[in-house]
Each structure stands twice: as structure tokens, then as C-alpha cells.
PDB file of C-alpha atoms in Angstrom:
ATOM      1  CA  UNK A   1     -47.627 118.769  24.274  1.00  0.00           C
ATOM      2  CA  UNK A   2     -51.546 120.065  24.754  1.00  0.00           C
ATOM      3  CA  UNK A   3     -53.185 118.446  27.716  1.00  0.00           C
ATOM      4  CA  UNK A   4     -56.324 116.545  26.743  1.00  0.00           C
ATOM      5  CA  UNK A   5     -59.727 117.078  28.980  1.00  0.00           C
ATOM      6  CA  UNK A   6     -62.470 114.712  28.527  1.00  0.00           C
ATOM      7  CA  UNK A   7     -65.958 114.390  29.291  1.00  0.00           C
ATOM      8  CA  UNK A   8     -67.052 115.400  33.344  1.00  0.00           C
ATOM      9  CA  UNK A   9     -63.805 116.924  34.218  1.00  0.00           C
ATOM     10  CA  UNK A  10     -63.258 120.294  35.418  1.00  0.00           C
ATOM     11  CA  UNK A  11     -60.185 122.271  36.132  1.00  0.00           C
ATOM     12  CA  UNK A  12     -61.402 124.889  38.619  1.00  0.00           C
ATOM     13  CA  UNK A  13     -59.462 127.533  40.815  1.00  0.00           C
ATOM     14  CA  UNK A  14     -60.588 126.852  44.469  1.00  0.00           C
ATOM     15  CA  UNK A  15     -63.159 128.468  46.120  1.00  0.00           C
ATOM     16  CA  UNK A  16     -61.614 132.056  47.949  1.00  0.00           C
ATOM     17  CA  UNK A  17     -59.040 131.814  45.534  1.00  0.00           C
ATOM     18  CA  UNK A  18     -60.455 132.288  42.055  1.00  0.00           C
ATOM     19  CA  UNK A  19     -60.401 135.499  40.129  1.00  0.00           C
ATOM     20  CA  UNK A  20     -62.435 138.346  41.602  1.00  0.00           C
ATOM     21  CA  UNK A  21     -62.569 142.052  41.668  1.00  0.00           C
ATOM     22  CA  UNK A  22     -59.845 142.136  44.718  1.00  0.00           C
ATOM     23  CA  UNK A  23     -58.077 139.033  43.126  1.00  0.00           C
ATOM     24  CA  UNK A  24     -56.072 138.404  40.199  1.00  0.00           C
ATOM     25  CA  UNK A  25     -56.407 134.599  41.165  1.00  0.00           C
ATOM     26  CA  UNK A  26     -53.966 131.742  40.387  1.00  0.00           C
ATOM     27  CA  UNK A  27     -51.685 131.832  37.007  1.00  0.00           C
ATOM     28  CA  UNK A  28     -51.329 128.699  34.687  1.00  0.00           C
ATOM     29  CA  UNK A  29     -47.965 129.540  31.937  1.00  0.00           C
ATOM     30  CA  UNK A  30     -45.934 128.658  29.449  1.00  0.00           C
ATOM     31  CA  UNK A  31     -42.827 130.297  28.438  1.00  0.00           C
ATOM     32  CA  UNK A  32     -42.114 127.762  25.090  1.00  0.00           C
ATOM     33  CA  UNK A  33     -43.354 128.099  21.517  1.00  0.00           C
ATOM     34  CA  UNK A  34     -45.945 126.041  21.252  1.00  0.00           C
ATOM     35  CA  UNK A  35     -46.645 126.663  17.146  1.00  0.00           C
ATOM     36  CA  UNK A  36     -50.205 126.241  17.135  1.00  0.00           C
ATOM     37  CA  UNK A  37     -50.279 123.442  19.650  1.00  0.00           C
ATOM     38  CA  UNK A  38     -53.348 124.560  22.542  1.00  0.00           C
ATOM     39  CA  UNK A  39     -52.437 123.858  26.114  1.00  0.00           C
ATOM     40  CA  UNK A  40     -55.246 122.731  26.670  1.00  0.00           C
ATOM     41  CA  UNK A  41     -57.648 120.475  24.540  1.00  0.00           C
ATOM     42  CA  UNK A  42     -61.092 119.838  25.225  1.00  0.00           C
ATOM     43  CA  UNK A  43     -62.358 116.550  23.879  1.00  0.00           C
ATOM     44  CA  UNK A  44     -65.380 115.747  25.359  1.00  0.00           C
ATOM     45  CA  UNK A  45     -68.781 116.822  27.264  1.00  0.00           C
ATOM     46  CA  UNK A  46     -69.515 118.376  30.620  1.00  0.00           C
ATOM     47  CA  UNK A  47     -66.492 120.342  31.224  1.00  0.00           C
ATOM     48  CA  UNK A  48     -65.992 123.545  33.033  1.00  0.00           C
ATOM     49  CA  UNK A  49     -62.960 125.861  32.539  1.00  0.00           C
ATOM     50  CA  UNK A  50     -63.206 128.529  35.640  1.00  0.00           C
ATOM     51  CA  UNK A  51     -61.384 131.137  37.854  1.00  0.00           C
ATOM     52  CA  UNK A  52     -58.229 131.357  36.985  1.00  0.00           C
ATOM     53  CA  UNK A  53     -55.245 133.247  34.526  1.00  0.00           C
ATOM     54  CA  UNK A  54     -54.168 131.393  31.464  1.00  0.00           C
ATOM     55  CA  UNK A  55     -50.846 132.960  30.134  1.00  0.00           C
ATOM     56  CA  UNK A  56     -49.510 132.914  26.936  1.00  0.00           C
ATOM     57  CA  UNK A  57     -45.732 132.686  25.557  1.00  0.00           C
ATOM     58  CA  UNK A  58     -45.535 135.364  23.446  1.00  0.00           C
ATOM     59  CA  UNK A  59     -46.237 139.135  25.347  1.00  0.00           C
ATOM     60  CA  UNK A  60     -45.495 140.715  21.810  1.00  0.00           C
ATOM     61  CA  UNK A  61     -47.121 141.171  18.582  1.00  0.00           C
ATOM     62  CA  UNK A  62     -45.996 137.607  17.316  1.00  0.00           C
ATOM     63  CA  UNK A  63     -45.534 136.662  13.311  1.00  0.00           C
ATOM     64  CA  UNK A  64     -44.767 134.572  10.844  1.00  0.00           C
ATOM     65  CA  UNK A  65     -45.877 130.762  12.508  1.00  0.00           C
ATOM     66  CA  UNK A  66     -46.042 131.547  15.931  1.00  0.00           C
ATOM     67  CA  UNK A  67     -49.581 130.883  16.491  1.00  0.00           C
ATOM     68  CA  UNK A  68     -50.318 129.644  20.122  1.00  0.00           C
ATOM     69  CA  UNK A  69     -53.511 128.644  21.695  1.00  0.00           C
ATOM     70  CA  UNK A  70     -54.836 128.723  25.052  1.00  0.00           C
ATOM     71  CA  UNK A  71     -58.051 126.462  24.977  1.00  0.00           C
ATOM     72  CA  UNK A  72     -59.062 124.504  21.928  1.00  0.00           C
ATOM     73  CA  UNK A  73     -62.511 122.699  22.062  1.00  0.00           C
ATOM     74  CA  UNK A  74     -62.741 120.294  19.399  1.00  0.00           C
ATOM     75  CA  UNK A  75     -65.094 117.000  19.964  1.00  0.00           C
ATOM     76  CA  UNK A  76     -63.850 113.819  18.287  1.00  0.00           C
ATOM     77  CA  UNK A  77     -66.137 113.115  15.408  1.00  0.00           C
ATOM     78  CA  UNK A  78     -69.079 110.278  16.100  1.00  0.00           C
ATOM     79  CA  UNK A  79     -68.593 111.658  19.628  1.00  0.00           C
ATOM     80  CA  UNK A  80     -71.913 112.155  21.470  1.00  0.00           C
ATOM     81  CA  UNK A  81     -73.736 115.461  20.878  1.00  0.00           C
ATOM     82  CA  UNK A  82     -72.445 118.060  22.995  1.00  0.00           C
ATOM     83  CA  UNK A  83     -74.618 119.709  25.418  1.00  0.00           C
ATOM     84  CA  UNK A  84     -72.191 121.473  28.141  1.00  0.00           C
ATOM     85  CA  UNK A  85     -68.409 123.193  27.710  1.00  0.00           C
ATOM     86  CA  UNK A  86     -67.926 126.328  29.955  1.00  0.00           C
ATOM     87  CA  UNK A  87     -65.235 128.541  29.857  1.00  0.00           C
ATOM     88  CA  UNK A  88     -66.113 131.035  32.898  1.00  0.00           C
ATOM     89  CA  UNK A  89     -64.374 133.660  34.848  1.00  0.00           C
ATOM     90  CA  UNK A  90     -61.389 133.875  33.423  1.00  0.00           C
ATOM     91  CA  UNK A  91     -58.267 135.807  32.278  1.00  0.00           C
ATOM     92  CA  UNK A  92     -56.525 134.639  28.900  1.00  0.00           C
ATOM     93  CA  UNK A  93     -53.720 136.504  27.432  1.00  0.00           C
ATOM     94  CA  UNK A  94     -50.772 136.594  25.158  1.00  0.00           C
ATOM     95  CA  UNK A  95     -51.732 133.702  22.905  1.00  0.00           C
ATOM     96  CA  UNK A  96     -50.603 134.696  19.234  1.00  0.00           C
ATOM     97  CA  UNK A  97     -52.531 132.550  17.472  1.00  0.00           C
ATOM     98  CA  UNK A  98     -56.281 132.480  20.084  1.00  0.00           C
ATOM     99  CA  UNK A  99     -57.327 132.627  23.671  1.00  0.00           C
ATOM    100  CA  UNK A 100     -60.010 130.351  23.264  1.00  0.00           C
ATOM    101  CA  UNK A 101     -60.792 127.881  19.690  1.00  0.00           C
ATOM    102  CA  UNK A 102     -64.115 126.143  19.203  1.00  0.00           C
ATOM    103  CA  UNK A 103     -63.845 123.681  15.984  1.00  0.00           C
ATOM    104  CA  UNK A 104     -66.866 121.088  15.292  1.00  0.00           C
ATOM    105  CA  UNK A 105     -66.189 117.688  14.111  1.00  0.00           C
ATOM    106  CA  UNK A 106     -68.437 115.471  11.403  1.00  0.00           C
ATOM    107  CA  UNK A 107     -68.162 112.804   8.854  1.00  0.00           C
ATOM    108  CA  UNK A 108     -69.455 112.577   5.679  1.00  0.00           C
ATOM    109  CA  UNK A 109     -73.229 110.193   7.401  1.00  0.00           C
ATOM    110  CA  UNK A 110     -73.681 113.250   9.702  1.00  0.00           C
ATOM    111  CA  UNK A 111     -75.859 116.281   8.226  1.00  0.00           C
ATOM    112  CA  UNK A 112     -74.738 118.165  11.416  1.00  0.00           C
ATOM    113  CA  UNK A 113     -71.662 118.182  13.504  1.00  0.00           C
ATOM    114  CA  UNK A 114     -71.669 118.138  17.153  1.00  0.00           C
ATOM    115  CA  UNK A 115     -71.453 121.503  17.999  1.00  0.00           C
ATOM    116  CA  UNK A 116     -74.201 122.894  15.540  1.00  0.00           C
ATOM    117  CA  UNK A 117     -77.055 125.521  15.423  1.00  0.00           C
ATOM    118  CA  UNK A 118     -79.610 123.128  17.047  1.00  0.00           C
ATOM    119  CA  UNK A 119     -77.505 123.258  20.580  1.00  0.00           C
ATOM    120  CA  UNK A 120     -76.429 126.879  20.864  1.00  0.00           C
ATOM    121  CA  UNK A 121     -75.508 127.275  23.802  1.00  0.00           C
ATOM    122  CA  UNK A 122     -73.586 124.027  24.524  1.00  0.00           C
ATOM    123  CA  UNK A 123     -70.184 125.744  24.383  1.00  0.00           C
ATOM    124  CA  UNK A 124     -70.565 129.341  26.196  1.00  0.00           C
ATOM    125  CA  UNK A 125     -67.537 131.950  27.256  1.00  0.00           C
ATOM    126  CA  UNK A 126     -68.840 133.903  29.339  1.00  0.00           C
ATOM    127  CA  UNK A 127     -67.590 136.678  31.978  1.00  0.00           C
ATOM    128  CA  UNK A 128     -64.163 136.387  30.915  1.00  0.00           C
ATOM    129  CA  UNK A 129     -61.462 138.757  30.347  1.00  0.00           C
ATOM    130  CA  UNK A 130     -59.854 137.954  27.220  1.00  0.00           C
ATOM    131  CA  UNK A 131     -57.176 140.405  26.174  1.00  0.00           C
ATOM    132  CA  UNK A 132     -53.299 141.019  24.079  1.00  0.00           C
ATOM    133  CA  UNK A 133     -53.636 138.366  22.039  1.00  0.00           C
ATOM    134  CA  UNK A 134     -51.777 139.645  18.901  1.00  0.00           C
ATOM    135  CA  UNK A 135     -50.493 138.715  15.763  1.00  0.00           C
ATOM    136  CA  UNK A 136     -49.202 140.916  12.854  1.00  0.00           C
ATOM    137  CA  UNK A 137     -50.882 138.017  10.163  1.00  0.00           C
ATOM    138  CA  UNK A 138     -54.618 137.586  10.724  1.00  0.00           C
ATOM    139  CA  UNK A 139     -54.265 135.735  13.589  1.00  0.00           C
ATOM    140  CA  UNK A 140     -54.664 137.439  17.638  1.00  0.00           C
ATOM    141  CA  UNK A 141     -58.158 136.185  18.053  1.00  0.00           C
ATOM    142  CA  UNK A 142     -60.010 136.717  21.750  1.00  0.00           C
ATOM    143  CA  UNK A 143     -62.474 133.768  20.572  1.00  0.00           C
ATOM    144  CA  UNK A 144     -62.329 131.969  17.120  1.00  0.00           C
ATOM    145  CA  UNK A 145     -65.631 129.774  16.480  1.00  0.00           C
ATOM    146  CA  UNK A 146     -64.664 128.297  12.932  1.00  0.00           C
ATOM    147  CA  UNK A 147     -65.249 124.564  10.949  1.00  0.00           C
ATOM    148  CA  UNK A 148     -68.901 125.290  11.296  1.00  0.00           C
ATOM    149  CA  UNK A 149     -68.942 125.148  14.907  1.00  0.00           C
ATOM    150  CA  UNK A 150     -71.599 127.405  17.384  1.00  0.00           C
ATOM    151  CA  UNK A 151     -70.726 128.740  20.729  1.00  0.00           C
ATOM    152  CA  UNK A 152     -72.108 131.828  22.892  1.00  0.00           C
ATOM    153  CA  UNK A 153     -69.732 134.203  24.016  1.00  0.00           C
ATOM    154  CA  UNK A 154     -71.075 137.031  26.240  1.00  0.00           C
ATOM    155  CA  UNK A 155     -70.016 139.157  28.979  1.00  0.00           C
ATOM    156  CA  UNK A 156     -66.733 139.012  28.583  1.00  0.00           C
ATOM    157  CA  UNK A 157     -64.196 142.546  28.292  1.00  0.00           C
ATOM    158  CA  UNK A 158     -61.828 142.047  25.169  1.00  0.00           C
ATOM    159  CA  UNK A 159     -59.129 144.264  24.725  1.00  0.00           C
ATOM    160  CA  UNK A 160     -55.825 144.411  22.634  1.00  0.00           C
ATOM    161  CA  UNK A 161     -56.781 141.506  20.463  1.00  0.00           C
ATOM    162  CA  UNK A 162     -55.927 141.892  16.987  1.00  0.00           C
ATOM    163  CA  UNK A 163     -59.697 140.175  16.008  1.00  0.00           C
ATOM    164  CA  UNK A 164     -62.066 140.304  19.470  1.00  0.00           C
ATOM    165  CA  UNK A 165     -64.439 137.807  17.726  1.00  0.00           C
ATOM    166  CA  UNK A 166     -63.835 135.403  14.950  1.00  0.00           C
ATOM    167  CA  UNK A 167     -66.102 133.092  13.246  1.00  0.00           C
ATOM    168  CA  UNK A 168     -65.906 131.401   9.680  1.00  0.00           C
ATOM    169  CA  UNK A 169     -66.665 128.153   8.001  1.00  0.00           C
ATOM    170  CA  UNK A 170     -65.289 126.221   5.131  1.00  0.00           C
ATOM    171  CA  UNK A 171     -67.806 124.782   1.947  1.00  0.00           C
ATOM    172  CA  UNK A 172     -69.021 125.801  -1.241  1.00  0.00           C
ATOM    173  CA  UNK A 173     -71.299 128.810  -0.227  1.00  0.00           C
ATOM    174  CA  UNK A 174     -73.744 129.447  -3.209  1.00  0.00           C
ATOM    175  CA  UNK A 175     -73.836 132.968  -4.340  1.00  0.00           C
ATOM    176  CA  UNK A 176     -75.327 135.383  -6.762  1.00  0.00           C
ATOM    177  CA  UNK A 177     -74.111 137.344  -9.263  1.00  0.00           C
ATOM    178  CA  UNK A 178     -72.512 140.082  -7.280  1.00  0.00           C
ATOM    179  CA  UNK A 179     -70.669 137.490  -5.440  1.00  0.00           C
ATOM    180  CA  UNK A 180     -73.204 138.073  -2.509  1.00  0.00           C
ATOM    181  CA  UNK A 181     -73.744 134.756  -0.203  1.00  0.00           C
ATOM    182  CA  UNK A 182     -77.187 133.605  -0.742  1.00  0.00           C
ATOM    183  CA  UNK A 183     -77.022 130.159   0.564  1.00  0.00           C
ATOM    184  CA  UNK A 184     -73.933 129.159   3.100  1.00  0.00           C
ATOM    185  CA  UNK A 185     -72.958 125.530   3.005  1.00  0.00           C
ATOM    186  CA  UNK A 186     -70.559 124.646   5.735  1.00  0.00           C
ATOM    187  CA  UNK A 187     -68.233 121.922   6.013  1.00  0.00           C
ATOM    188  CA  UNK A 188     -67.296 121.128   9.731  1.00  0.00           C
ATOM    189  CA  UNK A 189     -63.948 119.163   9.036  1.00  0.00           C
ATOM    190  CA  UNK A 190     -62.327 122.687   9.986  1.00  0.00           C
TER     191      UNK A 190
END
């Protein structure tokens, strides 16, 4: 089971409790498989993700399907554009498959999905400390931004990831004679 979070909610550690230098701050786990179910899903707009330890199931170099995920942002397609998802200040680990997912959404009337390169920085992870997120099979990503979707990630310490950053995008790229991508054409259904 991933829990959903909609538009203007927030799931913040409290103030004098959060992570800080002198504080590890408080600890949300799971101890199950979770395949490649995230814990939590982000649906909608205005959300903040802050201050706090998101833990993993699987404290090993994982393979075969175990894929976890800690935080999946995906907006429902026809959703309203997205101008504000924050993932802030905090420390995600041991999530075989990704600490943190961003995915865009479309249909086939939209040129551009919700999370395109016309709003940048709506979905930023930032200051974060993303880190042993493994798997022996391409997966182990700190931050995967794939389907097309944009996102800024910076100031954030990754370490022990199999892939600190991961981005990609699905569609028929045009390319030249070498093979060389000339023209990228992304499809956002990712």
C-alpha cells in the first residue's frame, strides 16, 4: 500500500525536531517488500516533503525485482499544471529501486505534460541527504527524473547509490547516421 498526498498537504517534522547538524530527526520505515510500490505518492500541487528520515526495507545490495521506492511524484494526467513539490531536508536511504521518482503525466491533446521544461523548478530536491540506495540491476537511483518529466535537484550529498542522478525519456528520438541524437522526442506516459 503507497500512501497518496494531494494538492496543499505537507508532511513536515516539527519545528526543534527536524533533521539538523546535532539531529538525526524523526525516522519514517518499512521493514516489508514493497516491489516497486513508493510509500509515498505524490499526486497533486503544493506539497512539501521536509525534515525528517525516510528508511528503506532493503539495507543490502537488493536484485532481481526488489525495487522499492521512497517518494514517487507522479501528477494524474489533465491535472492542473504543477507549479510547487518540495522535497527538503531530508535523509532517504535503503530504497532498492529510488529514494525519490519524478514521472510526468500527458495524453495524446497535450503537447506538454505537467511537469515540463516551461516550469523547471516546480518539483525541486534540495538539501537532502540521499544515500545506499543499491541495486545489483540498473536500479539504486538517489533521484530518477524519467517519462519526460523536469525537476531541480541541488544541494543535496549522495553517497552509496548505485546511479546518484537518473534521468531518461521514452519516444522516437531522431538521429543521424552515427546513431547520434539530433532531435529528442519524448513521450511522457513513462
Amino acid at each position: 500500500m503507497d500512501v497518496l498526498i494531494a494538492s496543499n498537504r505537507n508532511l513536515i517534522a516539527k519545528r526543534d525536531c527536524e533533521r539538523s547538524m546535532a539531529r538525526l530527526g524523526p525516522r519514517i520505515f518499512v521493514t516489508d517488500e514493497r516491489k516497486s510500490l513508493p510509500l509515498f505518492k505524490i499526486i497533486g500541487d503544493n506539497v512539501k516533503v521536509s525534515g525528517f528520515q525516510l528508511r528503506g526495507p532493503t539495507d543490502y545490495m537488493a536484485q532481481g525485482d526488489r525495487k522499492e521506492r521512497g517518494i514517487a511524484i507522479s501528477p494524474p494526467a489533465n491535472g492542473p499544471l504543477i507549479q510547487h513539490i518540495e522535497i527538503s531536508n531530508m535523509d532517504i536511504h535503503f530504497w532498492s529501486g529510488m529514494a525519490v521518482g519524478v514521472g510526468d503525466s500527458w495524453t495524446t491533446e497535450q503537447k506538454l505534460g505537467l511537469l515540463n521544461n516551461q516550469n523547471v523548478g516546480a518539483v525541486r530536491v534540495h538539501d537532502s541527504y540521499l544515500h545506499h540506495n543499491r541495486h545489483g540491476a540498473g536500479y539504486g537511483y538517489g533521484t530518477n527524473i524519467g517519462g519526460g518529466a523536469y525537476a531541480l535537484i541541488e544541494r543535496n550529498v549522495f553517497d552509496e547509490n548505485r546511479h546518484a542522478i537518473a534521468g531518461g525519456s521514452k519516444g522516437g528520438d531522431k538521429k543521424d547516421a552515427d546513431g547520434e541524437v539530433i532531435e529528442a522526442s519524448v513521450d511522457y506516459s513513462g
